[in-house]
Structure formats: C-alpha cells, structure tokens
C-alpha cells in the first residue's frame, strides 16, 4: 500500500521561467492601464519640455542644501511674519460667507462698469443735485447699502479676532 504524502513541496521555477512569468505580468499590467500610462508619458514629456524635470532633479540631488536655504529664509523675521499673515488670511477667507458676499460684489462690478462707461469725468455734482439724486431709487438703495456697510464696519469685532 502507498504511503500518505505528508509534505508538499511547491514546484520551483527556474530563474528563466520566473523572469518570463514576471515579464508577462508586467506586460498584462501595461495593456490593462494603457490610457493612464500614455497620459503619464504626455505629462512627463510636457514637464521635460518646460524644463521642470531638470529643476526637480536638481532640487532632489541638492536636497539638503535646498532644505537648508528654505529653513534659513523661513526663519527670517520678515518671512516668518509673512507666513503668519498668510495663514491668518487663509483662515479669515474661510470665515467669509460667499453666498452673502456675491450680491454685493455683483453690485460693485455694476458700479465699476457704469463709472468706466461714464464719459464726462469733469462733471461736478452740486448739493442740490445730490439732494435730487436721493429721490432716485437706485441711488437711494446704494446709499442705504453703504450706510449699512459702514454700521457693520463700526461694530465691535474684538471678541471675534483670532490673532490676539
């Protein structure tokens, strides 16, 4: 009677067979990702044409020196202050309610457009003309809007400030 098999040894591939199997696996991956690979080649070609790849290669080859220069420049007081201000501005931009700001910006753009098309820049407005102009609904709305804006600017904002 035959003896039971207790140890199964995997079939070992010769180095040449292993190499052939690896090449086939790479070839399959290339075929499956053809579009991505072609786009990547175009991207790298554009980077090379613009000189970006040589700049990046230079940065990586001189990485320690470049990093030392960046750290040295960033530690200067004026640059530190600039970085701090930049971060504060980015944080402040995040607090702006763009939905509320959009109508105001559209009105500002319309006002700028009217001023740009106004041909008579030498014209003067008398006090009487100013009082008469207040009857114009557009001007009245604009003055009311400006007064509301000025009231908002005059409000106390110290509790909302983050850089104190």
PDB file of N, CA and C in Angstrom, residues 5 12 20 23 25 34 36-37 50 59 66 75-76 80 86 88 101 103 112-113 117 130 132 134 145:
ATOM      1  N   UNK A   5       1.197  11.215   1.555  1.00  0.00           N
ATOM      2  CA  UNK A   5       2.115  12.335   1.326  1.00  0.00           C
ATOM      3  C   UNK A   5       1.959  13.300   2.478  1.00  0.00           C
ATOM      4  N   UNK A  12       9.290  24.453  -7.967  1.00  0.00           N
ATOM      5  CA  UNK A  12      10.189  25.588  -8.076  1.00  0.00           C
ATOM      6  C   UNK A  12      10.425  25.918  -9.545  1.00  0.00           C
ATOM      7  N   UNK A  20      10.398  35.090 -17.082  1.00  0.00           N
ATOM      8  CA  UNK A  20       9.365  35.086 -18.125  1.00  0.00           C
ATOM      9  C   UNK A  20       7.990  35.367 -17.517  1.00  0.00           C
ATOM     10  N   UNK A  23       7.780  39.075 -16.612  1.00  0.00           N
ATOM     11  CA  UNK A  23       7.606  39.891 -17.821  1.00  0.00           C
ATOM     12  C   UNK A  23       6.163  39.841 -18.332  1.00  0.00           C
ATOM     13  N   UNK A  25       3.516  39.309 -16.505  1.00  0.00           N
ATOM     14  CA  UNK A  25       2.704  40.058 -15.538  1.00  0.00           C
ATOM     15  C   UNK A  25       2.813  41.564 -15.805  1.00  0.00           C
ATOM     16  N   UNK A  34      -3.185  51.013 -20.305  1.00  0.00           N
ATOM     17  CA  UNK A  34      -2.609  51.690 -21.469  1.00  0.00           C
ATOM     18  C   UNK A  34      -2.908  53.186 -21.474  1.00  0.00           C
ATOM     19  N   UNK A  36      -3.846  55.297 -19.064  1.00  0.00           N
ATOM     20  CA  UNK A  36      -3.190  56.009 -17.955  1.00  0.00           C
ATOM     21  C   UNK A  36      -1.703  56.174 -18.222  1.00  0.00           C
ATOM     22  N   UNK A  37      -1.082  55.144 -18.721  1.00  0.00           N
ATOM     23  CA  UNK A  37       0.362  55.189 -18.979  1.00  0.00           C
ATOM     24  C   UNK A  37       0.672  56.197 -20.086  1.00  0.00           C
ATOM     25  N   UNK A  50       9.195  71.792 -20.639  1.00  0.00           N
ATOM     26  CA  UNK A  50       9.187  73.085 -19.936  1.00  0.00           C
ATOM     27  C   UNK A  50      10.389  73.260 -19.015  1.00  0.00           C
ATOM     28  N   UNK A  59      16.669  69.860  -7.576  1.00  0.00           N
ATOM     29  CA  UNK A  59      16.205  70.007  -6.190  1.00  0.00           C
ATOM     30  C   UNK A  59      16.470  68.733  -5.387  1.00  0.00           C
ATOM     31  N   UNK A  66      19.100  72.687  -0.463  1.00  0.00           N
ATOM     32  CA  UNK A  66      17.859  73.407  -0.735  1.00  0.00           C
ATOM     33  C   UNK A  66      17.038  73.542   0.543  1.00  0.00           C
ATOM     34  N   UNK A  75      13.161  81.360   8.521  1.00  0.00           N
ATOM     35  CA  UNK A  75      13.392  81.781   9.901  1.00  0.00           C
ATOM     36  C   UNK A  75      13.664  83.272  10.029  1.00  0.00           C
ATOM     37  N   UNK A  76      13.810  83.981   8.915  1.00  0.00           N
ATOM     38  CA  UNK A  76      13.989  85.433   8.976  1.00  0.00           C
ATOM     39  C   UNK A  76      12.691  86.057   9.483  1.00  0.00           C
ATOM     40  N   UNK A  80       8.895  85.060   8.444  1.00  0.00           N
ATOM     41  CA  UNK A  80       8.057  84.416   9.456  1.00  0.00           C
ATOM     42  C   UNK A  80       6.748  85.176   9.589  1.00  0.00           C
ATOM     43  N   UNK A  86      -0.071  85.114   6.044  1.00  0.00           N
ATOM     44  CA  UNK A  86      -0.683  84.292   5.002  1.00  0.00           C
ATOM     45  C   UNK A  86      -1.640  83.268   5.618  1.00  0.00           C
ATOM     46  N   UNK A  88      -3.101  83.501   8.529  1.00  0.00           N
ATOM     47  CA  UNK A  88      -4.225  84.238   9.098  1.00  0.00           C
ATOM     48  C   UNK A  88      -5.218  84.640   8.008  1.00  0.00           C
ATOM     49  N   UNK A 101     -21.813  87.518   0.188  1.00  0.00           N
ATOM     50  CA  UNK A 101     -20.907  88.468  -0.445  1.00  0.00           C
ATOM     51  C   UNK A 101     -21.177  88.617  -1.947  1.00  0.00           C
ATOM     52  N   UNK A 103     -23.930  88.958  -3.943  1.00  0.00           N
ATOM     53  CA  UNK A 103     -24.758  90.069  -4.444  1.00  0.00           C
ATOM     54  C   UNK A 103     -24.063  91.421  -4.309  1.00  0.00           C
ATOM     55  N   UNK A 112     -18.732  99.773 -11.014  1.00  0.00           N
ATOM     56  CA  UNK A 112     -17.461  99.996 -11.719  1.00  0.00           C
ATOM     57  C   UNK A 112     -17.691 100.082 -13.217  1.00  0.00           C
ATOM     58  N   UNK A 113     -18.569  99.238 -13.734  1.00  0.00           N
ATOM     59  CA  UNK A 113     -18.868  99.251 -15.168  1.00  0.00           C
ATOM     60  C   UNK A 113     -19.488 100.584 -15.578  1.00  0.00           C
ATOM     61  N   UNK A 117     -17.898 103.515 -18.179  1.00  0.00           N
ATOM     62  CA  UNK A 117     -18.582 103.982 -19.387  1.00  0.00           C
ATOM     63  C   UNK A 117     -19.008 105.447 -19.283  1.00  0.00           C
ATOM     64  N   UNK A 130     -27.257 116.553  -5.553  1.00  0.00           N
ATOM     65  CA  UNK A 130     -27.116 115.427  -4.628  1.00  0.00           C
ATOM     66  C   UNK A 130     -28.432 115.157  -3.907  1.00  0.00           C
ATOM     67  N   UNK A 132     -31.459 115.970  -4.997  1.00  0.00           N
ATOM     68  CA  UNK A 132     -32.383 115.451  -6.010  1.00  0.00           C
ATOM     69  C   UNK A 132     -32.077 113.986  -6.325  1.00  0.00           C
ATOM     70  N   UNK A 134     -31.092 111.745  -4.407  1.00  0.00           N
ATOM     71  CA  UNK A 134     -31.578 110.833  -3.357  1.00  0.00           C
ATOM     72  C   UNK A 134     -32.992 110.334  -3.649  1.00  0.00           C
ATOM     73  N   UNK A 145     -27.313 100.987   1.344  1.00  0.00           N
ATOM     74  CA  UNK A 145     -26.391  99.853   1.413  1.00  0.00           C
ATOM     75  C   UNK A 145     -25.048 100.284   1.995  1.00  0.00           C
TER      76      UNK A 145
END
